Amino acid sequence: MGEILSTHLPSLLIGQYPNGPLGGLALTLILSVLGLGLAFPLGIGLALCRIAPYAVLRVPSTIVVYVVRGVPLVMLVFWSYFLVPTLIGQAVSAFTTLVVTLVIYQAAYMSEIVRAGIESLPRGQTEAARSLGMSYGRTMRSILLPQALYNMLPSLISQFVSTIKETSIGYVISVHELTYSAGQVNSALLTKPLQVFATLSLIYFVVCFALTRCAHAVDGRITRRRAGVTPLVESKVHDPVLQG
Amino acid sequence: MIRFSKVNKWYGKYHALVDISQDVGKGEVVVVCGPSGSGKSTLIRTVNRLEEIQDGQITLNGTQVHDKSLDLNQFRTKVGFVFQQFNLFPHMSAIENVCLAPTKVAGRSRNEALERGMALLERVGLAHKASSYPQQLSGGQQQRVAIARALAMEPPVMLFDEPTSALDPEMVGEVLNVMKSLARDGMTMMCVTHEMNFAREVADKVWFMDHGQLVETGTPAAFFSNPTSDRARRFLSDLRSH
Amino acid sequence: MAINLNFGSLLAAPHLEHLVAALKYTAALTAASWLLAVVLGVVLATLRVTGSRSLDRGVAAWVAYQQSVPMLAHLFLWYFGISTLLPAAAQSWVNANNGELIFASIAIGLCMSAYFCEDVRSGLRAIPHGQQEAARSLGLSFVKSMRYVILPQAIRASMPPFINHTVILFKNTSLAMALGAAEMTYVVREIENQTFRTFEAYTLATVFYLAVSLGLMGVGVLVTRRLQIPAR
């Protein structure tokens, strides 16, 4: 078994590269970085709309977040696959569809984290800033967001882990990420599904577990640095809102 | 009533209780005082076995407290314990807190428990707050409910672990008044407290502890006016300088 | 771009029957996974809290594994991989009797049980140690103190994440489509393939999932409110 899998391990890790496009774990990581990276500014914007004093910003953003959180990821992928080419008038690769879906999905969840991060800051921060004469915008930009984002670092890493897991949905639209590659290997070998999918699970476990430990370590450092301010609760890293 | 016989306790290498030997007589009110870390809370917690001991014996009314074969749950119904942090059950109202042990441990009927519970709340001055929840009560009120709860099983002995230390100053008096009335009614009490006026008024004996040792015992009058040990003298002068 | 929506054709036979069957399938899958997840989650949390250190570590490692692997990988491992470990007779029986439902329930149930386990644990951790001491000091046994003092508080504390994970479990049933299980997403896709009414079909599925998700969250709000202890 070991030899069979070692011949196939490269395709699991990097797809058909260099004889074809990048795939496997490498593509999974690229998708995750792109997805979360683009979702981040969008998520901050969405969060600011959610807590904005104007209903015209609050209501639509709240609806968007609830819809995205209430619909399974696979349905969102199908919607994107259908709507994106229709809306921009030309064919779109499965890769792009997946990135768009991940960005929207993660933006909704990120906005909840950013919102919680801002709302968990002591009121005294806002009061002090406004007393100094700062406007709402300036207070948000210079005082609240920087602190909220620093506190959110463990949650961000945790979201990155979630995104990695979410890329597996690419299987359904034939994006050559890790799960799809494992499916390919399984079709090639036919008689070793247990070994193939156990290896698949092991790869995900190693990557995601390492990153989760990273998140815990960062959480610990932040708690120690901010000693005196309310320490972060452990649930920040395994926040149920963020999983799935 | 309570007898400590060469009681020793270690936390790892740290000798928390050193050769404690002393008695508490029936109806006696003993105040245990001393600097923080002296082991006074540890000592009182060994009486109802919230803390274990490694050497020596503690007997309460003839029962060996640290005997392995003791029915601990039954035994604990005979010792009332009042905590510094009150530890009322937040999901139950005051009367429900008081009636929990009588109904679920002693098996009394709900009506009987309610009647006795209301009488106890009346005694601590909180009958009108029977259906209030702990979060709706002030610290002093919570502690008084906690005392009523501890009294519900009619224990012959009451233990108090710094009952007023977590209270705002203006609420200390109402709790001490309840404790004083208990003392006057003849309850056997052991209290760890910093309230020296309470000791002067109702205590029969003062035990002074330092670094796990029972350094000095005496009547309040003797102890406060003329302590025999240097450590006690230093402790009292530190107290007075506030 | 002419938009011509026609929901009627979707809701006529034979599609309506398929949709109703899909509804039942999704309901069965959700119920089976949820039951497995809750029961196992509580058992695991109890093991973690009351068991030896090595048991605690073992369960923690298992929980970390379940939470680090995507649901799709879990589904494939169980349906394609672990099924091959069964004796031949069992395999044929399973294949004839809704194998996808069985293995999907196991995969989803096991994965979500890890999350429920952590929810129960965090609920228990939220309770100050003094509560246990006070209960035991009154003479309540360990079991009685858990039953009357600790667990009622723990359940209240763990309700919000518990509801959240229930909604996530429900959404995860859609992934069983990758196994060919005839749940809602799969059936909607089939209908879409046959009728080419993509927008209508997808909207139907979306409305279904949204309604149930929001409904579950609503139930959660009601339950949390009922359990709430009156504050100042």
mmCIF file of N, CA, C and O in Angstrom, chain A residues 13-61:
data_model
loop_
_atom_site.group_PDB
_atom_site.id
_atom_site.type_symbol
_atom_site.label_atom_id
_atom_site.label_comp_id
_atom_site.label_asym_id
_atom_site.label_seq_id
_atom_site.Cartn_x
_atom_site.Cartn_y
_atom_site.Cartn_z
ATOM 1 N N LEU A 13 -0.794 16.217 -3.234
ATOM 2 C CA LEU A 13 -0.216 17.430 -2.661
ATOM 3 C C LEU A 13 -0.197 18.591 -3.649
ATOM 4 O O LEU A 13 -0.435 19.727 -3.288
ATOM 5 N N ILE A 14 0.164 18.303 -4.918
ATOM 6 C CA ILE A 14 0.271 19.433 -5.856
ATOM 7 C C ILE A 14 -0.446 19.204 -7.182
ATOM 8 O O ILE A 14 -0.257 19.942 -8.139
ATOM 9 N N GLY A 15 -1.309 18.162 -7.237
ATOM 10 C CA GLY A 15 -2.065 17.962 -8.468
ATOM 11 C C GLY A 15 -1.179 17.508 -9.610
ATOM 12 O O GLY A 15 -0.218 16.762 -9.401
ATOM 13 N N GLN A 16 -1.495 17.949 -10.818
ATOM 14 C CA GLN A 16 -0.795 17.477 -11.997
ATOM 15 C C GLN A 16 0.450 18.295 -12.310
ATOM 16 O O GLN A 16 1.114 18.058 -13.307
ATOM 17 N N TYR A 17 0.731 19.277 -11.501
ATOM 18 C CA TYR A 17 1.922 20.128 -11.695
ATOM 19 C C TYR A 17 3.173 19.277 -11.660
ATOM 20 O O TYR A 17 3.302 18.398 -10.814
ATOM 21 N N PRO A 18 4.184 19.446 -12.495
ATOM 22 C CA PRO A 18 4.251 20.495 -13.541
ATOM 23 C C PRO A 18 3.684 20.068 -14.901
ATOM 24 O O PRO A 18 3.820 20.800 -15.860
ATOM 25 N N ASN A 19 3.012 18.900 -14.948
ATOM 26 C CA ASN A 19 2.452 18.488 -16.235
ATOM 27 C C ASN A 19 1.046 19.013 -16.464
ATOM 28 O O ASN A 19 0.356 18.614 -17.389
ATOM 29 N N GLY A 20 0.587 19.848 -15.564
ATOM 30 C CA GLY A 20 -0.754 20.396 -15.680
ATOM 31 C C GLY A 20 -0.912 21.493 -14.648
ATOM 32 O O GLY A 20 0.066 21.901 -14.017
ATOM 33 N N PRO A 21 -2.137 21.956 -14.447
ATOM 34 C CA PRO A 21 -2.311 23.024 -13.467
ATOM 35 C C PRO A 21 -2.074 22.512 -12.041
ATOM 36 O O PRO A 21 -2.146 21.318 -11.778
ATOM 37 N N LEU A 22 -1.820 23.445 -11.169
ATOM 38 C CA LEU A 22 -1.606 23.126 -9.762
ATOM 39 C C LEU A 22 -2.905 22.562 -9.176
ATOM 40 O O LEU A 22 -3.992 22.973 -9.531
ATOM 41 N N GLY A 23 -2.772 21.578 -8.275
ATOM 42 C CA GLY A 23 -3.974 21.000 -7.683
ATOM 43 C C GLY A 23 -3.691 20.538 -6.268
ATOM 44 O O GLY A 23 -2.724 20.982 -5.644
ATOM 45 N N GLY A 24 -4.548 19.642 -5.784
ATOM 46 C CA GLY A 24 -4.314 19.028 -4.478
ATOM 47 C C GLY A 24 -4.232 20.025 -3.344
ATOM 48 O O GLY A 24 -4.883 21.076 -3.369
ATOM 49 N N LEU A 25 -3.400 19.696 -2.373
ATOM 50 C CA LEU A 25 -3.278 20.525 -1.178
ATOM 51 C C LEU A 25 -2.814 21.939 -1.519
ATOM 52 O O LEU A 25 -3.273 22.918 -0.931
ATOM 53 N N ALA A 26 -1.905 22.034 -2.511
ATOM 54 C CA ALA A 26 -1.404 23.354 -2.895
ATOM 55 C C ALA A 26 -2.554 24.241 -3.358
ATOM 56 O O ALA A 26 -2.668 25.401 -2.959
ATOM 57 N N LEU A 27 -3.419 23.671 -4.199
ATOM 58 C CA LEU A 27 -4.555 24.456 -4.681
ATOM 59 C C LEU A 27 -5.500 24.783 -3.534
ATOM 60 O O LEU A 27 -6.043 25.889 -3.450
ATOM 61 N N THR A 28 -5.708 23.816 -2.634
ATOM 62 C CA THR A 28 -6.553 24.064 -1.458
ATOM 63 C C THR A 28 -6.051 25.274 -0.690
ATOM 64 O O THR A 28 -6.826 26.145 -0.299
ATOM 65 N N LEU A 29 -4.733 25.320 -0.464
ATOM 66 C CA LEU A 29 -4.183 26.436 0.315
ATOM 67 C C LEU A 29 -4.310 27.758 -0.441
ATOM 68 O O LEU A 29 -4.623 28.792 0.149
ATOM 69 N N ILE A 30 -4.075 27.708 -1.752
ATOM 70 C CA ILE A 30 -4.224 28.938 -2.545
ATOM 71 C C ILE A 30 -5.661 29.437 -2.472
ATOM 72 O O ILE A 30 -5.918 30.628 -2.255
ATOM 73 N N LEU A 31 -6.619 28.513 -2.650
ATOM 74 C CA LEU A 31 -8.033 28.885 -2.568
ATOM 75 C C LEU A 31 -8.356 29.504 -1.211
ATOM 76 O O LEU A 31 -9.089 30.489 -1.120
ATOM 77 N N SER A 32 -7.798 28.900 -0.159
ATOM 78 C CA SER A 32 -8.099 29.387 1.188
ATOM 79 C C SER A 32 -7.541 30.791 1.398
ATOM 80 O O SER A 32 -8.228 31.655 1.944
ATOM 81 N N VAL A 33 -6.294 30.997 0.964
ATOM 82 C CA VAL A 33 -5.679 32.319 1.151
ATOM 83 C C VAL A 33 -6.453 33.368 0.361
ATOM 84 O O VAL A 33 -6.797 34.431 0.872
ATOM 85 N N LEU A 34 -6.750 33.045 -0.898
ATOM 86 C CA LEU A 34 -7.526 33.970 -1.724
ATOM 87 C C LEU A 34 -8.895 34.240 -1.103
ATOM 88 O O LEU A 34 -9.322 35.395 -0.973
ATOM 89 N N GLY A 35 -9.564 33.142 -0.737
ATOM 90 C CA GLY A 35 -10.917 33.266 -0.192
ATOM 91 C C GLY A 35 -10.939 34.142 1.042
ATOM 92 O O GLY A 35 -11.701 35.110 1.121
ATOM 93 N N LEU A 36 -10.118 33.815 2.017
ATOM 94 C CA LEU A 36 -10.132 34.572 3.270
ATOM 95 C C LEU A 36 -9.582 35.977 3.070
ATOM 96 O O LEU A 36 -10.104 36.949 3.614
ATOM 97 N N GLY A 37 -8.534 36.083 2.247
ATOM 98 C CA GLY A 37 -7.926 37.386 2.004
ATOM 99 C C GLY A 37 -8.906 38.382 1.415
ATOM 100 O O GLY A 37 -9.006 39.520 1.847
ATOM 101 N N LEU A 38 -9.666 37.939 0.410
ATOM 102 C CA LEU A 38 -10.642 38.833 -0.202
ATOM 103 C C LEU A 38 -11.857 39.022 0.694
ATOM 104 O O LEU A 38 -12.504 40.073 0.676
ATOM 105 N N ALA A 39 -12.172 37.997 1.472
ATOM 106 C CA ALA A 39 -13.349 38.098 2.340
ATOM 107 C C ALA A 39 -13.123 39.069 3.487
ATOM 108 O O ALA A 39 -14.069 39.651 4.006
ATOM 109 N N PHE A 40 -11.873 39.234 3.886
ATOM 110 C CA PHE A 40 -11.558 40.038 5.054
ATOM 111 C C PHE A 40 -12.042 41.486 4.942
ATOM 112 O O PHE A 40 -12.825 41.938 5.782
ATOM 113 N N PRO A 41 -11.621 42.222 3.888
ATOM 114 C CA PRO A 41 -12.125 43.601 3.794
ATOM 115 C C PRO A 41 -13.634 43.647 3.624
ATOM 116 O O PRO A 41 -14.311 44.497 4.203
ATOM 117 N N LEU A 42 -14.169 42.678 2.869
ATOM 118 C CA LEU A 42 -15.604 42.624 2.670
ATOM 119 C C LEU A 42 -16.317 42.378 3.997
ATOM 120 O O LEU A 42 -17.347 42.984 4.291
ATOM 121 N N GLY A 43 -15.743 41.501 4.800
ATOM 122 C CA GLY A 43 -16.324 41.198 6.107
ATOM 123 C C GLY A 43 -16.321 42.398 7.027
ATOM 124 O O GLY A 43 -17.285 42.647 7.750
ATOM 125 N N ILE A 44 -15.224 43.163 7.008
ATOM 126 C CA ILE A 44 -15.155 44.368 7.836
ATOM 127 C C ILE A 44 -16.230 45.344 7.395
ATOM 128 O O ILE A 44 -16.975 45.902 8.218
ATOM 129 N N GLY A 45 -16.350 45.524 6.064
ATOM 130 C CA GLY A 45 -17.377 46.430 5.546
ATOM 131 C C GLY A 45 -18.765 46.000 5.968
ATOM 132 O O GLY A 45 -19.583 46.806 6.413
ATOM 133 N N LEU A 46 -19.014 44.704 5.841
ATOM 134 C CA LEU A 46 -20.318 44.164 6.200
ATOM 135 C C LEU A 46 -20.601 44.389 7.684
ATOM 136 O O LEU A 46 -21.703 44.749 8.079
ATOM 137 N N ALA A 47 -19.555 44.186 8.520
ATOM 138 C CA ALA A 47 -19.720 44.380 9.966
ATOM 139 C C ALA A 47 -20.050 45.828 10.276
ATOM 140 O O ALA A 47 -20.933 46.118 11.097
ATOM 141 N N LEU A 48 -19.346 46.750 9.608
ATOM 142 C CA LEU A 48 -19.616 48.171 9.852
ATOM 143 C C LEU A 48 -21.035 48.528 9.449
ATOM 144 O O LEU A 48 -21.694 49.333 10.104
ATOM 145 N N CYS A 49 -21.520 47.906 8.349
ATOM 146 C CA CYS A 49 -22.909 48.143 7.953
ATOM 147 C C CYS A 49 -23.856 47.595 9.006
ATOM 148 O O CYS A 49 -24.881 48.205 9.311
ATOM 149 N N ARG A 50 -23.515 46.444 9.568
ATOM 150 C CA ARG A 50 -24.396 45.805 10.547
ATOM 151 C C ARG A 50 -24.581 46.655 11.790
ATOM 152 O O ARG A 50 -25.609 46.605 12.437
ATOM 153 N N ILE A 51 -23.516 47.417 12.165
ATOM 154 C CA ILE A 51 -23.640 48.226 13.380
ATOM 155 C C ILE A 51 -23.827 49.700 13.065
ATOM 156 O O ILE A 51 -23.805 50.544 13.952
ATOM 157 N N ALA A 52 -24.040 50.002 11.766
ATOM 158 C CA ALA A 52 -24.183 51.405 11.376
ATOM 159 C C ALA A 52 -25.447 52.007 11.991
ATOM 160 O O ALA A 52 -26.419 51.306 12.249
ATOM 161 N N PRO A 53 -25.423 53.313 12.246
ATOM 162 C CA PRO A 53 -26.626 53.967 12.767
ATOM 163 C C PRO A 53 -27.729 54.143 11.714
ATOM 164 O O PRO A 53 -28.824 54.571 12.043
ATOM 165 N N TYR A 54 -27.447 53.792 10.450
ATOM 166 C CA TYR A 54 -28.458 54.003 9.414
ATOM 167 C C TYR A 54 -29.114 52.685 9.030
ATOM 168 O O TYR A 54 -28.428 51.733 8.657
ATOM 169 N N ALA A 55 -30.438 52.639 9.090
ATOM 170 C CA ALA A 55 -31.172 51.415 8.779
ATOM 171 C C ALA A 55 -30.942 50.970 7.350
ATOM 172 O O ALA A 55 -30.934 49.782 7.058
ATOM 173 N N VAL A 56 -30.725 51.920 6.446
ATOM 174 C CA VAL A 56 -30.550 51.569 5.031
ATOM 175 C C VAL A 56 -29.297 50.720 4.816
ATOM 176 O O VAL A 56 -29.178 49.979 3.855
ATOM 177 N N LEU A 57 -28.339 50.827 5.783
ATOM 178 C CA LEU A 57 -27.158 49.963 5.721
ATOM 179 C C LEU A 57 -27.363 48.699 6.546
ATOM 180 O O LEU A 57 -26.951 47.610 6.161
ATOM 181 N N ARG A 58 -28.037 48.889 7.699
ATOM 182 C CA ARG A 58 -28.172 47.782 8.645
ATOM 183 C C ARG A 58 -29.036 46.654 8.104
ATOM 184 O O ARG A 58 -28.659 45.498 8.179
ATOM 185 N N VAL A 59 -30.210 47.012 7.580
ATOM 186 C CA VAL A 59 -31.184 45.980 7.203
ATOM 187 C C VAL A 59 -30.674 45.065 6.084
ATOM 188 O O VAL A 59 -30.660 43.846 6.260
ATOM 189 N N PRO A 60 -30.231 45.605 4.933
ATOM 190 C CA PRO A 60 -29.771 44.684 3.876
ATOM 191 C C PRO A 60 -28.584 43.840 4.331
ATOM 192 O O PRO A 60 -28.516 42.651 4.023
ATOM 193 N N SER A 61 -27.639 44.442 5.065
ATOM 194 C CA SER A 61 -26.467 43.661 5.477
ATOM 195 C C SER A 61 -26.873 42.544 6.423
ATOM 196 O O SER A 61 -26.347 41.437 6.352
#
